[in-house]
Coordinates of C-alpha atoms in Angstrom, one line a residue:
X25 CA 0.2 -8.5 -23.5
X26 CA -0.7 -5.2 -25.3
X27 CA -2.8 -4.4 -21.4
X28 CA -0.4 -5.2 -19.2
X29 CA 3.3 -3.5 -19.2
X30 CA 5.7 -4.1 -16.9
X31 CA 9.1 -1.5 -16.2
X32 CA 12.1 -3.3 -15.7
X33 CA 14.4 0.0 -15.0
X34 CA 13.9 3.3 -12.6
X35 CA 11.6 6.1 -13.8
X36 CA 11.5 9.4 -12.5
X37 CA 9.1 10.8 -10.6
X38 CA 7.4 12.8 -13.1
X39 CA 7.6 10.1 -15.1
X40 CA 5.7 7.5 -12.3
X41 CA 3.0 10.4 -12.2
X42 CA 2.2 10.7 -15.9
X43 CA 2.1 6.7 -15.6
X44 CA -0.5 6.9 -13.5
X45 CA -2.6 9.4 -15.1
X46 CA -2.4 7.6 -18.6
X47 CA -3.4 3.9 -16.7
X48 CA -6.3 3.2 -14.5
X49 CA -5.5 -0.2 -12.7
X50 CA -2.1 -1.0 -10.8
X51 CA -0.7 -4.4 -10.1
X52 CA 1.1 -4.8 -6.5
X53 CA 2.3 -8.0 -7.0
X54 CA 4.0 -8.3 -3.4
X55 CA 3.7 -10.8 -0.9
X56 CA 4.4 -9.5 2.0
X57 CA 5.0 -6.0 1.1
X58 CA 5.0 -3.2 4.4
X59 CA 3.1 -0.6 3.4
X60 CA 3.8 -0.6 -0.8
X61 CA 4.1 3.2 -1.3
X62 CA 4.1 3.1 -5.6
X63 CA 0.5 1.0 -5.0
X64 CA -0.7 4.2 -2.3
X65 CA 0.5 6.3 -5.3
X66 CA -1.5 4.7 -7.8
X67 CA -4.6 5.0 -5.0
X68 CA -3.7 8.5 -4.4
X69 CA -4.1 9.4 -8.5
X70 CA -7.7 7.3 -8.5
X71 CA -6.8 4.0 -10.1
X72 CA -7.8 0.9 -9.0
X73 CA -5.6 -1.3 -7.5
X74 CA -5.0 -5.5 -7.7
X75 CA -3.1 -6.5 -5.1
X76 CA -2.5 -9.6 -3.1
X77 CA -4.2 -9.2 0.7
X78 CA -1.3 -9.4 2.2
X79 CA 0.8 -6.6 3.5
X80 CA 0.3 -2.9 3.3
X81 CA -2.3 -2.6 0.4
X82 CA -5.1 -4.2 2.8
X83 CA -4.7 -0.8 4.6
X84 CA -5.9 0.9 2.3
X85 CA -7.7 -1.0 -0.5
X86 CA -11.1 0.2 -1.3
X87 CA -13.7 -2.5 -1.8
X88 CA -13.7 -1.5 -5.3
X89 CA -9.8 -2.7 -5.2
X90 CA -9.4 -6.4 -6.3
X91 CA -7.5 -8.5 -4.3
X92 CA -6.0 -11.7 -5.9
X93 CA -6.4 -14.8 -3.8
X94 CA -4.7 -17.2 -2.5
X95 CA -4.5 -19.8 0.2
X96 CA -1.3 -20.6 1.9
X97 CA 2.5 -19.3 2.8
X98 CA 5.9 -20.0 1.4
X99 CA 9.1 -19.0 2.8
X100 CA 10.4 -15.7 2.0
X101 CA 13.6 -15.5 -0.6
X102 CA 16.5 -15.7 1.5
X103 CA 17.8 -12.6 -0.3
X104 CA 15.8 -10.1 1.3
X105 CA 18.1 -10.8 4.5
X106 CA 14.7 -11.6 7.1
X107 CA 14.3 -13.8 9.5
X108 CA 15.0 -17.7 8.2
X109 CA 11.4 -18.5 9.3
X110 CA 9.6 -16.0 7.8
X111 CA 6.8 -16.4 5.3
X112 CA 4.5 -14.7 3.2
X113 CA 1.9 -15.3 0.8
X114 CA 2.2 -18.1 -2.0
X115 CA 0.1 -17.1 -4.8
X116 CA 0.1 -18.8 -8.4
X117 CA 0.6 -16.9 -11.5
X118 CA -2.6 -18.7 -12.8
X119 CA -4.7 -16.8 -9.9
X120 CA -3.1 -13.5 -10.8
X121 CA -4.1 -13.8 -14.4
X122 CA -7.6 -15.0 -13.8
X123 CA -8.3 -11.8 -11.6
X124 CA -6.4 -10.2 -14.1
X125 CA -8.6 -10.7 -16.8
X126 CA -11.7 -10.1 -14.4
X127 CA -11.2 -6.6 -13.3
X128 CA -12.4 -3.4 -15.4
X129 CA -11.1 -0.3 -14.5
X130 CA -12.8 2.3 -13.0
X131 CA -15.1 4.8 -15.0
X132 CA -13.6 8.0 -12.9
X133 CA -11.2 9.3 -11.1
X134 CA -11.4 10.2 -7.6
X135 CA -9.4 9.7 -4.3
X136 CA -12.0 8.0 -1.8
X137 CA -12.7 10.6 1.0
X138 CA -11.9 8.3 3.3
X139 CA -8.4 8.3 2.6
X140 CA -8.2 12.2 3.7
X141 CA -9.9 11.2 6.8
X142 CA -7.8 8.0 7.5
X143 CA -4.0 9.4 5.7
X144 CA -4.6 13.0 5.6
X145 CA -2.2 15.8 7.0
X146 CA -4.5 16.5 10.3
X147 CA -5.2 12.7 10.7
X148 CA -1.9 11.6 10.9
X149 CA -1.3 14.9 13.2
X150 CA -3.6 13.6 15.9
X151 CA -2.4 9.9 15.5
X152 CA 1.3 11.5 16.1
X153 CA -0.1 13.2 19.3
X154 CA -1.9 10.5 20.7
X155 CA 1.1 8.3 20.8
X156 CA 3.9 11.1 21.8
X157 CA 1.0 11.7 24.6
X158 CA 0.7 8.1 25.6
X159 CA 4.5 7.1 25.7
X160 CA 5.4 10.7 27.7
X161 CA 2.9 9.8 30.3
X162 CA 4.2 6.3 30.2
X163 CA 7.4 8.2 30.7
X164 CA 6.3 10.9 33.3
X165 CA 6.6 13.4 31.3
X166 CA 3.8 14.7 29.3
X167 CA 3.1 17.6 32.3
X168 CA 6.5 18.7 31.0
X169 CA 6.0 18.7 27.4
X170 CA 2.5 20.0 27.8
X171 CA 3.6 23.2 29.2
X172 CA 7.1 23.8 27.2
X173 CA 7.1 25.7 24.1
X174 CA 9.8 23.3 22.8
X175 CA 13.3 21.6 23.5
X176 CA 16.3 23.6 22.1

């Protein structure tokens, strides 16, 4: 109890910084989360991350990372308004505290250089091109927008 806490009300950002400076592990305890931006945070400050393989953490989980496991689906709670058929991972509380109690937190901080490579400004720059030059040649028009110096 004294290891884990858990926030049940909104904390500023400052506040969700010094957080992660004064913790080394972070618990994403969603299912099907998209990509979990508070987890990338936690990444992004060097802390190691438990998180259930499913969803948006596995993008960027180090092998250091922990992931809990589990084994089969449920149906998602009708309150987050999806589809009715939609699932996502059924994990037990019993797993999450046995992989709780097995992980030990990093001995340093540092942001894995392979997350500047993968997420960084100039990555995602060239990612952005590639597709704005693959759906304007898809739409005719890349010659166009090649050759402009903008759209007013």
């Amino acid at each position: 109890d004294r290891l884990v806490k858990v926030i049940p009300k909104k904390i500023s950002d400052e506040d969700i910084q010094m957080l992660h400076m004064k913790n080394n592990i972070y618990v994403s305890a969603g299912l099907g989360e998209a990509w979990d931006i508070p987890a990338f945070d936690a990444k992004l400050a060097g802390n190691k991350m438990v998180y259930v393989g499913f969803g948006g953490p596995e993008d960027y989980a180090t092998p250091e990372d922990v992931k809990v496991p589990w084994d089969s689906f449920e149906k998602v709670h009708p309150g987050y308004l999806w589809e009715p058929e939609a699932e996502w991972a059924s994990v037990r509380m019993e797993s999450f505290v046995d992989t709780l109690k097995k992980v030990k937190p990093f001995g340093y901080r540092m942001v894995p250089i392979s997350y500047a490579r993968k997420f960084g400004m100039c990555a995602v720059a060239n990612k952005m091109e590639s597709a704005i030059r693959e759906l304007s040649e898809e739409l005719g028009c890349w010659d166009q927008l090649n050759t402009c110096g903008g759209f007013g």
